[in-house]
Amino acid sequence: MTISVLPEDEAVALLSRGHLEIEGRLVDASNTTVRCEISLDGLTRRCVYKPVRGERPLWDFPDGTLAGREVSAYLVSQATGWDLVPPTVLRDGPLGPGACQLWIDEPSGADALIGFVPAYDVPQGWFPVASARDDEGDAYALAHADDARLARLAVLDAVINNADRKGAHVLYGPGDRLYGVDHGVSFHVENKLRTVLWGWTGKPLPEDVVAVLTDLSARMDQALVPALEEHLTLAEVRQVRRRITRLLRAGRFPQPPRDWPAVPWPPV
């Protein structure tokens, strides 16, 4: 059965006020993450619910803040107009307050745009990012497609300082849509950008991306700052503005950090 894409306002209303019924836990997640059925006024969908009390303590992020960072990533994505992050809200649920994000059903047979490929057979139009070998010593490349949607996601990650852009955190939705998920370790004041999307390193930003970043900078002075301040510290919000400014001044995709692992583990 094909499930239609919900308009943004309907999705946010459903996530904010719908009744949650837990279906089961996603066991591969490092923090407590459950899939729920959510219903409101006859409309039913699935969502991902991440309760604050299920967040695993981290040495570099304050306790109990990951859910707010998930919501903040959605707010920035929404402000760009790229719709790269599924609708996400902070609300109370069966396990207490937490982030609630619309579930994305990936079409069967959707082609992945990121992965390990034989080093001698990197697909045409793909960027090799890192080298690896399997248990038998065969050479592989971590690579991704030269895809405009991925390029926008790479820019969004630079803006929000995403420390965990794995290949598995990119979902392929209906209607040729692409989504990024799992943004709990974003918005740190220190540079922690860690991603598999380094293929455009140092390349000029496309003109449409520059236009979006310019508009995003203006939006920071309007409604976006107060919205982000509900979930982030004042210093973290200031750093969002500074990262946008640095991207615009450079006019290029960022370089990998020298004092921080550039690629997350596992990468896919």
Short mmCIF file of C-alpha atoms in Angstrom, two decimals, residues 89-249:
data_model
loop_
_atom_site.label_atom_id
_atom_site.label_comp_id
_atom_site.label_asym_id
_atom_site.label_seq_id
_atom_site.Cartn_x
_atom_site.Cartn_y
_atom_site.Cartn_z
CA VAL A 89 8.33 18.13 17.19
CA LEU A 90 9.07 18.01 20.91
CA ARG A 91 6.13 16.60 22.85
CA ASP A 92 5.08 14.44 25.75
CA GLY A 93 4.60 10.73 25.10
CA PRO A 94 4.22 7.35 26.77
CA LEU A 95 7.83 7.52 28.04
CA GLY A 96 7.84 11.24 28.82
CA PRO A 97 8.94 14.24 26.74
CA GLY A 98 10.86 13.49 23.59
CA ALA A 99 11.36 14.13 19.89
CA CYS A 100 8.62 12.81 17.63
CA GLN A 101 9.45 12.54 13.92
CA LEU A 102 7.34 11.39 11.00
CA TRP A 103 8.30 7.89 9.85
CA ILE A 104 9.62 7.69 6.29
CA ASP A 105 8.61 4.62 4.29
CA GLU A 106 11.34 3.94 1.76
CA PRO A 107 10.06 2.51 -1.55
CA SER A 108 11.20 -1.02 -2.23
CA GLY A 109 14.14 -1.09 -4.59
CA ALA A 110 15.19 2.51 -3.91
CA ASP A 111 18.76 3.01 -5.12
CA ALA A 112 21.19 4.03 -2.36
CA LEU A 113 23.40 6.99 -3.18
CA ILE A 114 26.05 6.24 -0.54
CA GLY A 115 27.99 3.07 0.18
CA PHE A 116 31.09 0.92 -0.15
CA VAL A 117 31.90 -0.06 -3.71
CA PRO A 118 34.87 -1.96 -5.21
CA ALA A 119 37.74 0.49 -5.51
CA TYR A 120 38.20 -0.42 -9.18
CA ASP A 121 34.49 0.06 -9.96
CA VAL A 122 33.36 3.36 -8.48
CA PRO A 123 30.17 4.27 -10.40
CA GLN A 124 30.44 7.07 -12.91
CA GLY A 125 29.34 10.32 -11.32
CA TRP A 126 30.26 9.18 -7.80
CA PHE A 127 32.88 10.69 -5.48
CA PRO A 128 35.25 8.37 -3.59
CA VAL A 129 35.59 9.66 -0.03
CA ALA A 130 37.71 7.10 1.83
CA SER A 131 39.55 3.83 1.20
CA ALA A 132 38.94 0.51 2.97
CA ARG A 133 39.64 -3.20 2.70
CA ASP A 134 37.44 -6.14 3.57
CA ASP A 135 38.49 -9.15 5.67
CA GLU A 136 40.07 -10.74 2.61
CA GLY A 137 42.11 -7.66 1.77
CA ASP A 138 40.09 -6.55 -1.24
CA ALA A 139 40.10 -2.79 -1.82
CA TYR A 140 36.88 -0.80 -1.48
CA ALA A 141 35.97 2.87 -1.60
CA LEU A 142 33.45 4.68 0.53
CA ALA A 143 31.71 6.80 -2.09
CA HIS A 144 28.57 8.79 -2.79
CA ALA A 145 26.75 10.10 -5.83
CA ASP A 146 27.20 13.59 -7.22
CA ASP A 147 23.57 14.35 -6.46
CA ALA A 148 22.13 17.83 -5.85
CA ARG A 149 19.98 16.58 -2.98
CA LEU A 150 23.01 15.13 -1.22
CA ALA A 151 24.92 18.36 -1.84
CA ARG A 152 22.18 20.33 -0.10
CA LEU A 153 22.27 17.86 2.77
CA ALA A 154 26.03 18.37 3.03
CA VAL A 155 25.45 22.12 3.32
CA LEU A 156 22.72 21.64 5.91
CA ASP A 157 25.08 19.43 7.92
CA ALA A 158 27.72 22.17 7.80
CA VAL A 159 25.20 24.72 9.08
CA ILE A 160 23.99 22.56 11.97
CA ASN A 161 27.45 21.09 12.65
CA ASN A 162 26.25 17.50 12.35
CA ALA A 163 28.67 15.09 14.01
CA ASP A 164 27.10 11.90 12.68
CA ARG A 165 26.08 11.88 9.01
CA LYS A 166 26.26 8.17 8.28
CA GLY A 167 25.00 6.64 5.06
CA ALA A 168 22.27 4.94 7.07
CA HIS A 169 21.06 8.37 8.21
CA VAL A 170 19.99 9.21 4.66
CA LEU A 171 16.54 7.91 3.72
CA TYR A 172 14.93 7.73 0.30
CA GLY A 173 11.27 8.65 0.44
CA PRO A 174 8.41 8.53 -2.05
CA GLY A 175 8.34 10.94 -4.95
CA ASP A 176 12.12 11.00 -5.37
CA ARG A 177 12.49 12.67 -1.97
CA LEU A 178 15.62 12.40 0.14
CA TYR A 179 15.73 12.89 3.92
CA GLY A 180 18.38 13.16 6.59
CA VAL A 181 17.60 11.78 10.05
CA ASP A 182 19.29 11.31 13.45
CA HIS A 183 20.51 14.81 14.26
CA GLY A 184 20.83 14.47 18.04
CA VAL A 185 24.56 15.22 18.01
CA SER A 186 24.39 18.51 16.13
CA PHE A 187 24.76 22.22 16.97
CA HIS A 188 27.83 21.91 19.20
CA VAL A 189 29.74 25.18 19.61
CA GLU A 190 33.00 23.45 18.59
CA ASN A 191 33.56 22.19 15.06
CA LYS A 192 32.45 18.55 15.09
CA LEU A 193 31.34 18.09 11.49
CA ARG A 194 31.64 14.39 10.72
CA THR A 195 30.08 13.03 7.56
CA VAL A 196 30.39 10.69 4.60
CA LEU A 197 29.47 13.55 2.24
CA TRP A 198 32.93 14.99 1.60
CA GLY A 199 32.80 14.64 -2.19
CA TRP A 200 32.37 18.38 -2.80
CA THR A 201 35.17 19.46 -0.44
CA GLY A 202 36.49 22.86 -1.51
CA LYS A 203 34.23 23.10 -4.53
CA PRO A 204 32.24 26.33 -5.12
CA LEU A 205 28.75 26.42 -3.67
CA PRO A 206 26.05 26.40 -6.38
CA GLU A 207 24.32 29.73 -6.93
CA ASP A 208 20.98 28.40 -5.66
CA VAL A 209 22.65 27.22 -2.43
CA VAL A 210 24.23 30.65 -1.92
CA ALA A 211 20.79 32.24 -2.38
CA VAL A 212 19.27 29.88 0.21
CA LEU A 213 22.06 30.54 2.72
CA THR A 214 21.65 34.29 2.24
CA ASP A 215 17.94 33.99 2.92
CA LEU A 216 18.63 31.69 5.89
CA SER A 217 20.94 34.32 7.38
CA ALA A 218 18.12 36.86 7.15
CA ARG A 219 15.69 34.42 8.73
CA MET A 220 18.04 34.04 11.69
CA ASP A 221 17.26 37.69 12.48
CA GLN A 222 13.55 36.98 12.31
CA ALA A 223 11.63 33.97 13.59
CA LEU A 224 14.35 31.33 13.52
CA VAL A 225 16.46 32.54 16.44
CA PRO A 226 13.59 32.50 18.99
CA ALA A 227 12.52 29.05 17.76
CA LEU A 228 16.04 27.65 18.11
CA GLU A 229 16.54 29.25 21.52
CA GLU A 230 13.75 27.03 22.85
CA HIS A 231 16.05 24.03 22.34
CA LEU A 232 19.64 25.34 22.16
CA THR A 233 21.85 27.61 24.24
CA LEU A 234 22.47 31.20 23.20
CA ALA A 235 26.06 30.28 22.30
CA GLU A 236 24.91 27.40 20.11
CA VAL A 237 22.46 29.64 18.26
CA ARG A 238 25.16 32.27 17.70
CA GLN A 239 27.40 29.59 16.20
CA VAL A 240 24.68 28.67 13.69
CA ARG A 241 24.74 32.25 12.44
CA ARG A 242 28.54 32.25 12.31
CA ARG A 243 28.68 29.01 10.34
CA ILE A 244 26.26 30.43 7.77
CA THR A 245 28.40 33.58 7.52
CA ARG A 246 31.60 31.55 7.08
CA LEU A 247 30.04 29.44 4.33
CA LEU A 248 28.89 32.54 2.48
CA ARG A 249 32.27 34.26 2.83
#
